[in-house]
XYZ file of C-alpha atoms in Angstrom:
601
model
C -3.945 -17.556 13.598
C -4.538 -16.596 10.051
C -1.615 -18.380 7.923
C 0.331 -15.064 5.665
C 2.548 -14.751 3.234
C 3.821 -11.045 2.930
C 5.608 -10.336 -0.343
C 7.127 -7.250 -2.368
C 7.407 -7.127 -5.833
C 10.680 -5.940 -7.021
C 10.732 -5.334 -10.611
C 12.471 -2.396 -13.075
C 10.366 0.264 -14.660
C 8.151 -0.929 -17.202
C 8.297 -4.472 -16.621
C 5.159 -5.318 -15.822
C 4.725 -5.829 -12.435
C 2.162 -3.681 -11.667
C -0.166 -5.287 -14.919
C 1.116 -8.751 -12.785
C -0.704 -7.579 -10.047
C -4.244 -6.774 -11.512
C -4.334 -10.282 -12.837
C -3.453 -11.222 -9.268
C -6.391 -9.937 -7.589
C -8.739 -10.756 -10.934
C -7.643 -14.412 -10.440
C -8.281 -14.463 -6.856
C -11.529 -13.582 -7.108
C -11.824 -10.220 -5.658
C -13.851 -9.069 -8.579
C -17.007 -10.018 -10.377
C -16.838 -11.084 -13.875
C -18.680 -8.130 -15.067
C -16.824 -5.527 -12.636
C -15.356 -2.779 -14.580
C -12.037 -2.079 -12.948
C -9.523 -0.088 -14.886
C -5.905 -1.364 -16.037
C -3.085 -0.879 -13.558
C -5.545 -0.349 -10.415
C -2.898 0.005 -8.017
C -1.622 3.216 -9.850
C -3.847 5.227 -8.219
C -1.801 8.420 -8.215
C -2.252 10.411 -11.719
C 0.978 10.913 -12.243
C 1.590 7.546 -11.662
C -0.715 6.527 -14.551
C 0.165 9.718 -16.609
C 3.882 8.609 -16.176
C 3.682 4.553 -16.420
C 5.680 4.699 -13.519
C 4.535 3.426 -9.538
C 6.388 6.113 -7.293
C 4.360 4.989 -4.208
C 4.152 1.812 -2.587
C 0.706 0.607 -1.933
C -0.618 -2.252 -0.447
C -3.092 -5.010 -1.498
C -4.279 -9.072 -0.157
C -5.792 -12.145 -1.709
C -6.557 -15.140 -0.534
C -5.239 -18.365 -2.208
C -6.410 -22.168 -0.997
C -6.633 -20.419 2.614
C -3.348 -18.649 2.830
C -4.067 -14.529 2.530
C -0.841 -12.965 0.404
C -0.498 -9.193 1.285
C 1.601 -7.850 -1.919
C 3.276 -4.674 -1.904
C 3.648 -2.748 -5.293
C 7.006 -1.300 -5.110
C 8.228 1.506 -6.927
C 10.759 0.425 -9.613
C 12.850 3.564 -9.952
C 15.734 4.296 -7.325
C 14.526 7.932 -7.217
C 12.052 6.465 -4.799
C 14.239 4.395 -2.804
C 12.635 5.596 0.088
C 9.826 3.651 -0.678
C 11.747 0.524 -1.500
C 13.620 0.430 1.644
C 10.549 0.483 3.880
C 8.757 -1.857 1.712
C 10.732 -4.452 2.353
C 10.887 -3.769 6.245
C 7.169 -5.513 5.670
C 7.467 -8.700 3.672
C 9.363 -11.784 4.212
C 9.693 -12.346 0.550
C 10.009 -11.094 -3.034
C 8.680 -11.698 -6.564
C 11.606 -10.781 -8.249
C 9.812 -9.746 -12.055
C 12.288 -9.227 -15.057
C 11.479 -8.383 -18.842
C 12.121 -11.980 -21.062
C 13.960 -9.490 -23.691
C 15.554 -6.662 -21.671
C 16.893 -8.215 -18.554
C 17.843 -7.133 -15.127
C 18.216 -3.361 -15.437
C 19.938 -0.943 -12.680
C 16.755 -0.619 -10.439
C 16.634 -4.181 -10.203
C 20.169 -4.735 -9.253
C 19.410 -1.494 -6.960
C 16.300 -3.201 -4.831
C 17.660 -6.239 -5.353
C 20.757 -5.318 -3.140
C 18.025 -3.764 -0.758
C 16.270 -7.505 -0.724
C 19.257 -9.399 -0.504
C 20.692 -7.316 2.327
C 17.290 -8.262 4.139
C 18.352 -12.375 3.183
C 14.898 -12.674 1.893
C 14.102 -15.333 -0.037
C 13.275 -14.917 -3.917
C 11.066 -16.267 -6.443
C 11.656 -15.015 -9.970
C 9.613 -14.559 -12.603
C 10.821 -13.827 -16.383
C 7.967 -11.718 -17.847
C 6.823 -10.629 -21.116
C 7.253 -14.051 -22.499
C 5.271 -13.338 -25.670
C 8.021 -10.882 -26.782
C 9.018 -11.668 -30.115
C 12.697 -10.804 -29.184
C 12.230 -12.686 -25.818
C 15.724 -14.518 -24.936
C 14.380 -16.471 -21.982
C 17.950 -18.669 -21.004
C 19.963 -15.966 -21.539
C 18.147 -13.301 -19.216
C 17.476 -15.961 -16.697
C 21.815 -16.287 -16.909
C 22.272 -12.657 -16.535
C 19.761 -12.390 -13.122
C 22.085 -15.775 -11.492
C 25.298 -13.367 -12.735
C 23.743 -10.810 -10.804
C 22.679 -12.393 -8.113
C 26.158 -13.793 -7.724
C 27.851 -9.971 -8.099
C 25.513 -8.547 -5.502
C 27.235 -11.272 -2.687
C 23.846 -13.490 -2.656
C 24.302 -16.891 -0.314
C 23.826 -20.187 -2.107
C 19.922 -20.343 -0.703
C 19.592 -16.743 -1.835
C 20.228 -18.718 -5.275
C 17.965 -21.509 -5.020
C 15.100 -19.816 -6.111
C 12.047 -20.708 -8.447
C 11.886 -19.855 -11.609
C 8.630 -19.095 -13.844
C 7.687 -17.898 -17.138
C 4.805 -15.277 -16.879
C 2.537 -13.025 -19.504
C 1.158 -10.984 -17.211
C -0.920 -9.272 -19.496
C -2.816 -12.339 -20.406
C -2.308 -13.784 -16.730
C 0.022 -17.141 -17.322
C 2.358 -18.098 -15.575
C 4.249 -21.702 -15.928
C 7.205 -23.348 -15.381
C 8.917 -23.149 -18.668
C 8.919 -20.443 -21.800
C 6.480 -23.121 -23.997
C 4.116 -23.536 -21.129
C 3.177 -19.896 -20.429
C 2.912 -19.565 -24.391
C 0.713 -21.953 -24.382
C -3.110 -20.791 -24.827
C -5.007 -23.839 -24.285
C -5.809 -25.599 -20.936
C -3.377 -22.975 -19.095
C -3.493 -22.576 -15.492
C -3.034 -18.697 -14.919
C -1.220 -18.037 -12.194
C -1.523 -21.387 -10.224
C 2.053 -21.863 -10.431
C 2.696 -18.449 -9.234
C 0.396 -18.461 -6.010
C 2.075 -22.189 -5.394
C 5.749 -20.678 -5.634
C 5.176 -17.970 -3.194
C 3.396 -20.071 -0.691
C 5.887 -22.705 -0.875
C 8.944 -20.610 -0.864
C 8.277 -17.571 1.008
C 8.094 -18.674 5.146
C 4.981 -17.713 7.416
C 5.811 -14.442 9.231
C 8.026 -15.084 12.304
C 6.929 -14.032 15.871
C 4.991 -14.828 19.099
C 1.645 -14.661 18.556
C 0.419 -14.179 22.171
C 3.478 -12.622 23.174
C 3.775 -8.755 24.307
C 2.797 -6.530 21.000
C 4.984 -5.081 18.549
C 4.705 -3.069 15.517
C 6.805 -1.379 12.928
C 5.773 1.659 11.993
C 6.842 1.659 8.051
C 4.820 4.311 5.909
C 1.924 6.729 6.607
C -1.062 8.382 5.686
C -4.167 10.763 6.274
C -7.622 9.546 6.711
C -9.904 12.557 7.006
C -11.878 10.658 9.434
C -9.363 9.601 11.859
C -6.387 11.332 10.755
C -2.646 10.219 10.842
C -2.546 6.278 9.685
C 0.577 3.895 10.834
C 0.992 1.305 8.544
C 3.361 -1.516 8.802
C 3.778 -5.288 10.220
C 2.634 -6.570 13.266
C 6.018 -8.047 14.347
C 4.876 -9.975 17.790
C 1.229 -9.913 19.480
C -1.805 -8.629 18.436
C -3.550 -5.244 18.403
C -7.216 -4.545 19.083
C -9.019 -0.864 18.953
C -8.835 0.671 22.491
C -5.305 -1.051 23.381
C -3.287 0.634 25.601
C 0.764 1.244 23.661
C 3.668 2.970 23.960
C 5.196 4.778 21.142
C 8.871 4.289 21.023
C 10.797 7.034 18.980
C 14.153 7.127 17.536
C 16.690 5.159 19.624
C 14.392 4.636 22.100
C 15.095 6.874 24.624
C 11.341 8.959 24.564
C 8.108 6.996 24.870
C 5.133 7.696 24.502
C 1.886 6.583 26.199
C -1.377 6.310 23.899
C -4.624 4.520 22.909
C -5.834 2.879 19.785
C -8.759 4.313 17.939
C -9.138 1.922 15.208
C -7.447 -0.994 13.928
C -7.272 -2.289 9.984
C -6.263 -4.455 7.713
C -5.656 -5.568 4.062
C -8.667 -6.798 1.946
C -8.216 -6.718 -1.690
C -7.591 -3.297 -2.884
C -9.742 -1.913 0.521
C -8.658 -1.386 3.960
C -11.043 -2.682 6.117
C -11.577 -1.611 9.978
C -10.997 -5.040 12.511
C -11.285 -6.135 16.249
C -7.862 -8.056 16.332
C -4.457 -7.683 13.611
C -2.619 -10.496 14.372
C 1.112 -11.764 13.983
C 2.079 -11.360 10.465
C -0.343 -9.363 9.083
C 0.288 -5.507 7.560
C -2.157 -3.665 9.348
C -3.011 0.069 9.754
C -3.205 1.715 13.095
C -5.102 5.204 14.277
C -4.617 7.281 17.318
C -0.810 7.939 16.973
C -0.784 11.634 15.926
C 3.398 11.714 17.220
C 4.377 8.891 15.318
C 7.011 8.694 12.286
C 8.061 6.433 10.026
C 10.895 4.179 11.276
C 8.751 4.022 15.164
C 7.727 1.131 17.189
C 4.792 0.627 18.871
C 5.087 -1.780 21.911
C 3.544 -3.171 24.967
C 3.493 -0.385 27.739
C 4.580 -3.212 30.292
C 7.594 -4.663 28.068
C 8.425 -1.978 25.698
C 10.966 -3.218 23.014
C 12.072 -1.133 19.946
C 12.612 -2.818 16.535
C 15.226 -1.712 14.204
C 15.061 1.321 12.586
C 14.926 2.181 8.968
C 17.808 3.111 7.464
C 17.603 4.951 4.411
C 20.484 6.099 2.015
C 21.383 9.713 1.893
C 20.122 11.979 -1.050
C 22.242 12.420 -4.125
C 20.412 15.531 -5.354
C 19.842 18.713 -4.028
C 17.205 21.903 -5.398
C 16.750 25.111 -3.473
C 13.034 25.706 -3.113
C 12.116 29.666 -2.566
C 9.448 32.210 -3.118
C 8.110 33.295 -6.896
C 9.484 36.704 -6.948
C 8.888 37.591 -10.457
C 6.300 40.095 -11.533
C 3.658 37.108 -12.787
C 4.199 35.771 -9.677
C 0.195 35.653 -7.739
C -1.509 35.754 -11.277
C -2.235 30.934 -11.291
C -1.249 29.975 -7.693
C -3.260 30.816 -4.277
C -0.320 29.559 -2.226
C 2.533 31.239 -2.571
C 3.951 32.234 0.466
C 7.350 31.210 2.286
C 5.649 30.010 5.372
C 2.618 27.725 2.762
C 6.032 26.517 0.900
C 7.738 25.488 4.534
C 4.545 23.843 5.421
C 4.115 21.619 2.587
C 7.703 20.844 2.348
C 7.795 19.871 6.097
C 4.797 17.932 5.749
C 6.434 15.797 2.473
C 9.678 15.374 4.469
C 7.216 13.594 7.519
C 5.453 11.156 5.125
C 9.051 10.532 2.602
C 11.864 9.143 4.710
C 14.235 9.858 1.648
C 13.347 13.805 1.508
C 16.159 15.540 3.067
C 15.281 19.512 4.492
C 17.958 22.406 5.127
C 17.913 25.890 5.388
C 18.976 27.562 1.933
C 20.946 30.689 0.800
C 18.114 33.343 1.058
C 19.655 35.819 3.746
C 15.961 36.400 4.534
C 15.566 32.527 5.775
C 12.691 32.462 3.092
C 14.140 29.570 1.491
C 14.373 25.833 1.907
C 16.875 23.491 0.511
C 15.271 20.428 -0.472
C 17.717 16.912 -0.755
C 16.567 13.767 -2.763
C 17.780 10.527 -4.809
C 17.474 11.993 -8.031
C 15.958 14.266 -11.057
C 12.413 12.849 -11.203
C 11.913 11.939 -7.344
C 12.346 16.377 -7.296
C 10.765 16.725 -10.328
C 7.579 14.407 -8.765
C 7.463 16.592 -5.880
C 7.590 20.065 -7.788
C 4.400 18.442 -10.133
C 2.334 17.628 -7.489
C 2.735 21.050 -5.921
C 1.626 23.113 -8.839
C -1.309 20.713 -9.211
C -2.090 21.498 -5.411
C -2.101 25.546 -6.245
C 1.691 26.795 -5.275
C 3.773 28.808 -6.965
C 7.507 28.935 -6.200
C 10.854 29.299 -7.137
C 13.629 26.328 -8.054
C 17.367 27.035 -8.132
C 19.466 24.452 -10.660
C 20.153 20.827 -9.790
C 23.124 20.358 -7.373
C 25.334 17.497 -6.188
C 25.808 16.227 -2.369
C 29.116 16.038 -2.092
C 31.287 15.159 1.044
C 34.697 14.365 2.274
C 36.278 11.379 3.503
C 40.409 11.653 4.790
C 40.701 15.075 3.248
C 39.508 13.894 -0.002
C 36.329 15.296 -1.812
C 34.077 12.983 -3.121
C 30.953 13.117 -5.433
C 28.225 10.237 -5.947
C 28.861 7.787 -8.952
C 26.052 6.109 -11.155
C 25.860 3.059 -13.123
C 24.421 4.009 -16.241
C 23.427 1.171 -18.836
C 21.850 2.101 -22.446
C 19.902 0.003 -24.429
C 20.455 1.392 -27.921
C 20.981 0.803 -31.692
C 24.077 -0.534 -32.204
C 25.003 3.117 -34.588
C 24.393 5.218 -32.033
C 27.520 3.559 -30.127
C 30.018 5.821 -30.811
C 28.349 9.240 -30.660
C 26.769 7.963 -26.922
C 30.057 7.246 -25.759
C 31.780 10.261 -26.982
C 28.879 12.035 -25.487
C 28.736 9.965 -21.442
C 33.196 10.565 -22.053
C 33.000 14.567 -22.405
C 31.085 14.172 -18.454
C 33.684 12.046 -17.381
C 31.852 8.883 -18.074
C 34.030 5.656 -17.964
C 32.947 2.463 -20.155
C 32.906 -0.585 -18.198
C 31.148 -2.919 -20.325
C 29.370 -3.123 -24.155
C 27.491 -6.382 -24.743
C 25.922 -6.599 -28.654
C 22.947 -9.245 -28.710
C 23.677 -9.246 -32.755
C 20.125 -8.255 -33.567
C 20.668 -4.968 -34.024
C 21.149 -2.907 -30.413
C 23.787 -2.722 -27.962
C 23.824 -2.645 -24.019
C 26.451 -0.165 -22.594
C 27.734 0.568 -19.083
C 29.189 3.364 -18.103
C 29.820 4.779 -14.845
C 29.282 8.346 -14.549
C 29.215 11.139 -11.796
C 26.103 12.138 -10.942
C 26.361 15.882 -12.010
C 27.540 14.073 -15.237
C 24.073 13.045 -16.090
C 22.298 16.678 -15.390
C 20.365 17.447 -18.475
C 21.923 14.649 -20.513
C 19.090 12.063 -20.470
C 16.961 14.602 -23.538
C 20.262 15.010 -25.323
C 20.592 10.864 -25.526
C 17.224 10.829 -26.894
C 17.847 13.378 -29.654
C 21.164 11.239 -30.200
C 19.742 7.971 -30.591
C 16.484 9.536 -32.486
C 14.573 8.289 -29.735
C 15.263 4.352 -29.755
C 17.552 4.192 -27.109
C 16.271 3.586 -23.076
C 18.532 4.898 -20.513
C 18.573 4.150 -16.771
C 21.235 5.195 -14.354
C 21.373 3.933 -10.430
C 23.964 5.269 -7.240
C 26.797 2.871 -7.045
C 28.409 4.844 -3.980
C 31.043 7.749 -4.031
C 34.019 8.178 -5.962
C 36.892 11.146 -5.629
C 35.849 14.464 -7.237
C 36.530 13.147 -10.983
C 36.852 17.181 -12.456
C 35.330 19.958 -14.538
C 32.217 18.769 -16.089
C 31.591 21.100 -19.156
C 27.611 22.490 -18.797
C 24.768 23.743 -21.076
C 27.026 25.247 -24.115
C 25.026 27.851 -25.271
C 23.492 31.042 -23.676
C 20.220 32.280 -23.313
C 18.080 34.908 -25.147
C 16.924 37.296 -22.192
C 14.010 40.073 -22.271
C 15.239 43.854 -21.349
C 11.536 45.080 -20.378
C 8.029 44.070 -19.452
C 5.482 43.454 -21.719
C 4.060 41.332 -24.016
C 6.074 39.383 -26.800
C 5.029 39.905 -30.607
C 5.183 38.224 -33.452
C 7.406 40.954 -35.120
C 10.190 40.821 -32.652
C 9.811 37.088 -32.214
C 10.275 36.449 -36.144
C 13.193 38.995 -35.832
C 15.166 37.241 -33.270
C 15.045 33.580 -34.424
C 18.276 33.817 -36.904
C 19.631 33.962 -33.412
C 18.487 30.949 -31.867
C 15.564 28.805 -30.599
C 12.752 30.704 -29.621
C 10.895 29.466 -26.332
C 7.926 32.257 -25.965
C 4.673 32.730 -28.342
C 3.409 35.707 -29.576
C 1.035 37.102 -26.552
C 3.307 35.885 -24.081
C 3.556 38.353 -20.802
C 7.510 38.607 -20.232
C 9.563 40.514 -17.648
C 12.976 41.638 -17.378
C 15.324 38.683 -16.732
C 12.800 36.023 -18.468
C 14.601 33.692 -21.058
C 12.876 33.766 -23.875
C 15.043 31.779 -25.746
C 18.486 30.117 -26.137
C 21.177 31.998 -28.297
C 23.435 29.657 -30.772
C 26.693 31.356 -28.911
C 27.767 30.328 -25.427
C 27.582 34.534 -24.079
C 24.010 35.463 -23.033
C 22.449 38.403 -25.085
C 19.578 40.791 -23.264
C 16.500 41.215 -26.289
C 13.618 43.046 -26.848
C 10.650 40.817 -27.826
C 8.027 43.646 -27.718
C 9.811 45.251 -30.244
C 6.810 46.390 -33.153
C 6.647 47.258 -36.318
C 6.484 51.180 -36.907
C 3.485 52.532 -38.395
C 3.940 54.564 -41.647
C 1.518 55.491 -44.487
C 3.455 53.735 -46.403
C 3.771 50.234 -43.980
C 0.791 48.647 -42.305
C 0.295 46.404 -39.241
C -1.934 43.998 -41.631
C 1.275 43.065 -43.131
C 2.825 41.660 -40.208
C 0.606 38.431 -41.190
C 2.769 37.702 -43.886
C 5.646 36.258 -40.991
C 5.962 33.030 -40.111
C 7.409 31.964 -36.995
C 8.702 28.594 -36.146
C 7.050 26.864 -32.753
C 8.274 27.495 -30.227
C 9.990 24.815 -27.466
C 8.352 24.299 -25.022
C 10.140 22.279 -21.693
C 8.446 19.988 -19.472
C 9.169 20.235 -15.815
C 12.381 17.561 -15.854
C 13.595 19.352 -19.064
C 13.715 22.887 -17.793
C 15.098 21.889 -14.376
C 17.977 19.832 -16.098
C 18.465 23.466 -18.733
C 18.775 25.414 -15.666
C 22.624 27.335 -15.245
C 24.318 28.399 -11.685
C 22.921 31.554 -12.424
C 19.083 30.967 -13.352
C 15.912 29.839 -11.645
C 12.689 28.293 -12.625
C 9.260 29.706 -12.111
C 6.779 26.916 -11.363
C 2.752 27.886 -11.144
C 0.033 25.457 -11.832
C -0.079 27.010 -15.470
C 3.232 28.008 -16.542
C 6.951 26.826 -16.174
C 9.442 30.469 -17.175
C 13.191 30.323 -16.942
C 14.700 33.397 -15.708
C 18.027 34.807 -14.559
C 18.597 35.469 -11.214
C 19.544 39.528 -11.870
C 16.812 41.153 -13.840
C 18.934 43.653 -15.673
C 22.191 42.735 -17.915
C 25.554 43.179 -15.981
């Protein structure tokens, strides 16, 4: 038997753990010297490179002094929790990665608790070492305090601790040593720590099979993929298994088509995965995420993933407005259900439900938060749909006749002037300050916790506060009673009365009123915003209003107006603008606000 370590790398956005990786796999030796691989290989998904985010979790090996290391990259936002939560169904370890400067942040406390709960053993690494405002002994203080606040046992907190540049690929045991540029060992002491402190896999090697059916994908060649750790046994192309679903009570017989496993940044086809290893199975069109696949003679099921509920939920409908077939080539209710269905299979966290359409023409569509929906709606349009989004809205339930509403712990890294406005600002959405911590060099760390509907379109009006220095990251803490009125979007919206085609002369006309969002040329419809009025009422325009001809007035003159750009929204901007009573049109070229009615009331 091959001797594995399987490990997850839990780290908060931005911190490097993906760059950790690539020198990973360059310092093992799975590439030539003169290979050209690009930075940040494992973000293979363009939004995940366009984004600087990892939203899926992907799987990779290499081999040190014998012992074969399958990593997982995790994603390190708790949008994609989902992911988290069945990464870690697949290591017996994690590579805890934290920022020398900016600390543990709210996703790491969030997978952290995930880890913890799973009493996996850590080793931590405190990277970005060459950060000029690096404050090594205090960050490694802050991960022990939160260690110690998330319930961890006292071998939870005997853990390694290194100092790593991942960019430059050196890790050592103290903050001099991985600054060091001469004679340094790379990531020696990195490979050492995680085969010294993470165990082997547990299980019996020659013992009845059993596998764990953790994530999922398509191979055009063979179809649905079942990826996930071999828990007990082995399994060989042409095996004979049982497919246990849900609690166990329906099983199903089938056969293996192919068998594979972990090489580098390839999955390569095999005779035998054994005990320990991730592997990826074929020949199990039935199966979901959260199955087991056992011996038909001793069929046992494993414990099933449990994921927490969404937060977050968006109606997703038809594009009903008059552009609507002009970008897209699926557009229909039935293409919409399909894909959404199909998303839901392959994302444990993606919640479905029928929406408010009487018609049944709608979906309702459930997830952790803002970008997770906002992800989802992106890769869509780049797929060819067109559709409709309703606004944002909270999951709310009731527990002993009380209504309650998720809570987040938001924490802001900002400059220390921006304090007070911030505050004010998180305060007006029934934000509570539990905690302000000033480094003295010039920015502040507040916590606040905050209801979820609290932070619904506030994240672009912190960045216009704090001029765009200040970071903001929010994670769910739980539930808390229904904490009141949350005041919304304060002004209303410039709305066209006709269809047509906006002008320059109507445009220029109308921005005394407001910010303009449409361009001269722009096709617009009744009920499309075209703008957002500096009062809170909503006012009905016409911006294909022109200039009457006269002999005395010509249309050369209109050349001498100057209009101010318009704003334009990206797709998390205009879902968190959205009101009750407006949707979103989404095609693969254009994003349009609209009100629901299409004449004024």
């Amino acid at each position: 038997m091959t001797e594995i370590r399987n490990v997850a790398i839990i780290a908060h956005v931005d911190h490097g753990k993906t760059t950790l990786v690539d020198a990973m796999l360059w310092q093992s030796g799975l590439f030539r010297d003169n290979q050209q691989v690009r930075e940040r290989v494992m973000d293979s998904m363009d939004l995940e490179r366009e984004k600087g985010i990892t939203i899926m979790a992907k799987n990779t090996s290499v081999v040190y002094r014998g012992v074969k290391i399958n990593i997982v990259d995790t994603p390190g936002h708790a949008d994609f929790g989902g992911e988290v939560e069945r990464t870690l169904a697949m290591v017996e370890g994690a590579l805890l990665l934290v920022d020398a400067a900016e600390g543990p942040l709210p996703q790491t406390r969030f997978v952290m608790q995930k880890a913890l709960q799973r009493r996996l053993p850590i080793v931590c690494a405190i990277n970005k070492i060459d950060r000029p405002d690096r404050r090594p002994d205090e960050v490694l203080s802050e991960i022990y305090d939160l260690l110690i606040d998330l319930d961890a046992d006292e071998g939870q907190l005997e853990f390694p601790v290194l100092y790593t540049n991942a960019r430059a690929g050196v890790a050592a045991a103290d903050p001099e040593g991985a600054l060091a540029t001469g004679g340094a060992s790379g990531l020696e002491p990195l490979f050492k720590a995680i085969v010294d402190h993470i165990p082997a896999p547990s299980g019996d090697p020659v013992g009845p099979s059993q596998f764990l059916v953790a994530n999922l994908e398509w191979s055009d060649y063979v179809g649905r993929l079942c990826i996930g750790p071999v828990r007990r046994g082995t399994l060989s192309p042409g095996q004979e298994t049982a497919l246990i679903k849900g609690d166990g009570a329906a099983m199903l017989k089938s056969t293996l088509k192919a068998v594979y496993v972990y090489d580098g940044l390839r999955r390569v086809e095999t005779d035998l995965a054994e005990t320990g290893d991730i592997a990826a199975v074929a020949g199990l069109p039935d199966a979901f995420i959260g199955d087991t696949l056992a011996d038909p003679e001793s069929p046992e099921a494993l414990p099933r993933l449990v994921v927490d509920e969404p937060t977050l939920t968006m109606e997703f409908s038809v594009n009903s407005s008059p552009l609507a077939g002009r970008d897209g080539n699926l557009r229909t209710s039935r293409q919409i259900r399909e894909r959404l269905e199909r998303e839901a299979l392959f994302n444990v966290s993606i919640r479905l439900s029928t929406g408010e359409d009487p018609r049944g023409e709608s979906l309702r569509v459930g997830a952790r938060g803002e970008l997770q929906l906002a992800v989802l709606v992106e890769t869509m349009r780049r797929e060819g749909f067109e559709l409709s989004l309703g606004p944002p809205q909270i999951v709310t339930r009731e527990e002993g006749g009380i209504l309650m509403e998720p809570l987040e712990l938001v924490v802001c890294d900002l400059p220390e002037e921006h304090i007070g406005v911030v505050t004010e600002k998180l305060s007006s959405r029934r934000g509570q300050v539990t905690r302000l911590v000033n480094h003295g060099r010039g920015r502040a760390r507040l916590e606040v916790k905050c209801p979820t509907r609290g932070l619904i379109g506030y994240r672009s009006q912190f960045m216009t506060d704090t001029r765009g220095a200040g970071l903001l990251n929010s994670v769910n803490i739980g539930f808390t009673p229904w904490l009141g009125p949350i005041k919304g979007r304060a002004n209303g919206a410039l709305v066209s009365d006709r269809q047509g085609t906006a002008v320059t002369y109507a445009l220029y006309h109308l921005q005394p009123r407001g910010v303009i969002f449409a361009s001269p040329g722009d096709p617009v419809y009744p009920g499309l915003i075209v703008g957002e009025n500096s009062r809170t009422e909503d006012i009905w325009v016409n911006p294909t209003k022109e200039k009457k001809l006269t002999n005395i007035r010509a249309s050369g003159s209109d050349e001498a107006l100057r209009l101010t750009p318009p704003k334009r929204f990206s797709l998390e901007e205009a879902i968190a603008y959205m009101r009750e009573d407006e949707l979103l049109e989404v095609t693969p070229k254009s994003l349009r606000l609209r009100k629901r009615a299409t004449a004024p009331r």
